[in-house]
Coordinates of C-alpha atoms in Angstrom, one line a residue:
M1 CA -63.2 -16.5 68.4
S2 CA -63.0 -20.1 68.1
F3 CA -65.2 -23.3 68.4
A4 CA -64.4 -27.0 68.6
Y5 CA -66.6 -30.0 69.1
T6 CA -65.5 -33.5 69.2
W7 CA -67.6 -36.8 69.0
H8 CA -65.5 -39.7 71.2
R9 CA -66.4 -43.3 71.0
L10 CA -65.2 -45.1 74.2
Q11 CA -65.2 -48.6 74.6
G12 CA -63.1 -50.9 77.3
S13 CA -62.9 -53.6 78.7
R14 CA -61.6 -55.2 81.9
T15 CA -60.9 -58.5 83.8
I16 CA -61.3 -59.2 87.3
V17 CA -59.1 -61.7 88.8
F18 CA -58.6 -62.3 92.8
Q19 CA -58.2 -66.0 95.1
G20 CA -61.7 -67.8 94.2
F21 CA -63.2 -65.0 91.6
G22 CA -62.9 -64.1 88.2
D23 CA -64.8 -61.8 85.7
Q24 CA -64.5 -59.7 82.3
A25 CA -66.5 -56.8 82.4
R26 CA -66.9 -54.6 79.1
D27 CA -68.5 -51.8 77.7
K28 CA -69.3 -48.7 74.7
D29 CA -70.0 -45.2 75.1
D30 CA -70.0 -42.5 73.8
A31 CA -68.8 -38.8 74.9
A32 CA -68.4 -35.2 73.6
T33 CA -66.4 -32.1 74.0
F34 CA -67.3 -28.5 73.0
Q35 CA -65.0 -26.0 73.1
T36 CA -65.4 -21.8 72.5
F37 CA -62.3 -19.7 72.8
G38 CA -61.7 -15.9 72.3
E39 CA -59.2 -13.5 73.1
L40 CA -58.4 -9.5 73.3
G41 CA -55.2 -7.8 73.1
Y42 CA -53.5 -4.7 72.0
G43 CA -50.0 -4.4 70.6
I44 CA -47.7 -2.1 72.0
D45 CA -44.4 -1.4 69.7
G46 CA -41.1 0.1 70.9
W47 CA -37.7 -1.4 70.4
A48 CA -39.7 -3.9 71.7
S49 CA -43.1 -5.1 71.0
F50 CA -45.5 -5.3 74.3
E51 CA -49.1 -7.3 74.0
P52 CA -51.8 -6.9 77.1
F53 CA -54.4 -9.4 76.5
V54 CA -57.5 -11.4 77.8
S55 CA -58.7 -14.6 77.2
L56 CA -61.8 -16.6 77.6
T57 CA -61.9 -20.7 77.1
S58 CA -65.1 -22.9 78.1
M59 CA -65.0 -26.6 77.9
N60 CA -68.0 -28.2 78.2
F61 CA -67.3 -32.1 78.5
T62 CA -70.6 -34.6 78.9
D63 CA -70.8 -38.5 78.9
G64 CA -74.0 -40.9 79.0
K65 CA -74.8 -43.3 81.6
F66 CA -73.0 -46.8 80.7
N67 CA -73.5 -50.6 82.6
E68 CA -70.6 -52.3 81.9
R69 CA -71.8 -56.4 80.5
G70 CA -70.7 -58.8 82.6
G71 CA -70.5 -60.8 86.2
A72 CA -70.7 -59.4 89.7
A73 CA -67.6 -57.0 89.2
T74 CA -69.8 -55.3 86.4
L75 CA -69.3 -51.2 87.0
R76 CA -72.0 -48.7 86.4
V77 CA -71.3 -44.9 86.0
D78 CA -73.8 -42.2 86.0
S79 CA -73.7 -39.9 82.9
K80 CA -72.2 -36.4 84.1
A81 CA -71.4 -33.1 82.6
I82 CA -68.4 -30.9 83.4
D83 CA -68.4 -27.2 82.3
T84 CA -65.2 -25.6 83.0
T85 CA -64.0 -21.9 82.3
F86 CA -60.4 -20.3 82.3
N87 CA -59.7 -16.8 82.1
T88 CA -56.4 -15.7 81.6
L89 CA -54.9 -12.1 82.1
G90 CA -51.5 -11.4 80.7
L91 CA -48.7 -9.8 79.1
R92 CA -46.9 -10.8 75.8
G93 CA -43.4 -9.5 74.6
F94 CA -41.4 -9.9 71.5
T95 CA -38.1 -8.5 70.0
V96 CA -35.0 -8.9 67.9
L97 CA -31.5 -8.4 69.6
D98 CA -28.5 -7.9 66.9
F99 CA -25.4 -9.7 68.1
G100 CA -23.1 -8.8 65.1
G101 CA -24.5 -10.5 62.6
R102 CA -26.2 -13.1 64.4
N103 CA -29.8 -12.1 65.4
M104 CA -31.6 -13.4 68.4
M105 CA -35.4 -13.3 68.9
L106 CA -37.1 -13.5 72.1
R107 CA -40.8 -13.9 72.8
G108 CA -42.6 -14.1 76.6
L109 CA -45.6 -14.4 78.2
A110 CA -46.4 -14.3 81.6
G111 CA -50.0 -14.6 82.9
W112 CA -52.8 -15.4 85.8
R113 CA -54.8 -17.8 84.8
H114 CA -57.8 -18.8 87.0
A115 CA -60.4 -21.9 86.7
Y116 CA -64.1 -22.1 87.8
G117 CA -66.6 -24.2 87.4
D118 CA -66.2 -27.9 87.7
V119 CA -62.4 -27.8 88.6
T120 CA -62.8 -31.4 90.2
P121 CA -64.8 -33.6 88.5
L122 CA -66.9 -36.1 89.6
S123 CA -68.5 -39.5 89.0
S124 CA -71.0 -41.7 90.6
N125 CA -70.7 -45.0 90.3
A126 CA -71.9 -48.4 91.8
F127 CA -70.5 -51.9 91.4
A128 CA -73.9 -54.7 90.3
G129 CA -76.2 -54.7 93.7
G130 CA -73.5 -52.1 94.9
N131 CA -73.9 -48.9 96.9
I132 CA -72.9 -45.8 95.6
F133 CA -69.7 -44.3 95.5
T134 CA -68.3 -41.2 94.4
V135 CA -64.6 -40.8 92.4
A136 CA -63.2 -37.8 92.1
A137 CA -60.4 -36.8 89.0
C138 CA -57.6 -34.6 89.3
R139 CA -58.5 -31.4 90.3
S140 CA -57.6 -28.6 88.0
P141 CA -55.7 -25.7 90.1
G142 CA -58.3 -22.7 90.9
T143 CA -55.9 -19.6 90.1
R144 CA -52.4 -19.9 89.0
L145 CA -49.6 -17.8 87.6
H146 CA -47.6 -19.2 84.3
W147 CA -44.9 -17.8 82.2
R148 CA -43.0 -18.7 79.4
L149 CA -39.7 -18.1 77.3
R150 CA -38.6 -18.8 74.0
S151 CA -35.2 -17.8 72.0
M152 CA -34.5 -17.9 68.7
S153 CA -31.2 -17.7 66.9
T154 CA -29.8 -17.3 63.5
S155 CA -26.6 -16.9 61.9
R156 CA -25.9 -15.5 58.5
A157 CA -25.1 -18.7 57.1
R158 CA -28.6 -19.2 58.2
C159 CA -28.0 -21.6 61.2
R160 CA -31.0 -21.7 63.3
S161 CA -30.7 -22.9 67.2
A162 CA -33.9 -22.4 69.8
S163 CA -34.9 -22.7 73.5
A164 CA -37.6 -22.1 75.6
I165 CA -38.7 -22.5 79.0
T166 CA -42.6 -22.7 80.8
A167 CA -43.2 -23.1 84.2
R168 CA -46.3 -23.2 86.3
W169 CA -47.0 -22.1 89.7
P170 CA -48.5 -24.1 91.6
T171 CA -47.8 -27.3 89.8
P172 CA -51.2 -29.4 89.6
A173 CA -49.6 -31.5 92.2
S174 CA -48.9 -29.0 95.0
S175 CA -52.1 -27.3 93.9
T176 CA -55.1 -26.9 96.9
A177 CA -56.6 -23.6 95.2

């Protein structure tokens, strides 16, 4: 099991200009991310090695409320906490093939990943003196299949070449689940 904590110092400024209006807005804010990760697997050896596995990742992001300083176009954003958990059920594989003095190592992974919790982060915002409106960030796909295939070959002359293919379905742009 692994843990990670990150503290963020955010600072931003923007210039708002349109016909008959000009404004500057700026703010500083703090945020934090806490992540945990754990995985269980069972290795099966033979002519190739296989490992069924399950992993669990949990992420918490907290951001304090901020109020931009400036004029009529300043923005207020309420504090938020985003809690998302991902679990993956999958299978890894590994083998080495011999091609007359040239070895090729193949590694692969196929997994089903599910996200739950705050998969569509929302924030409540308002311009100075204005009504509150909600902004939705990009949605994490709720369920996704992913797979990866890597190969590396070496020759007796110790020359190496490598390639990798990674795919996910659905893609973030096409996901609605």
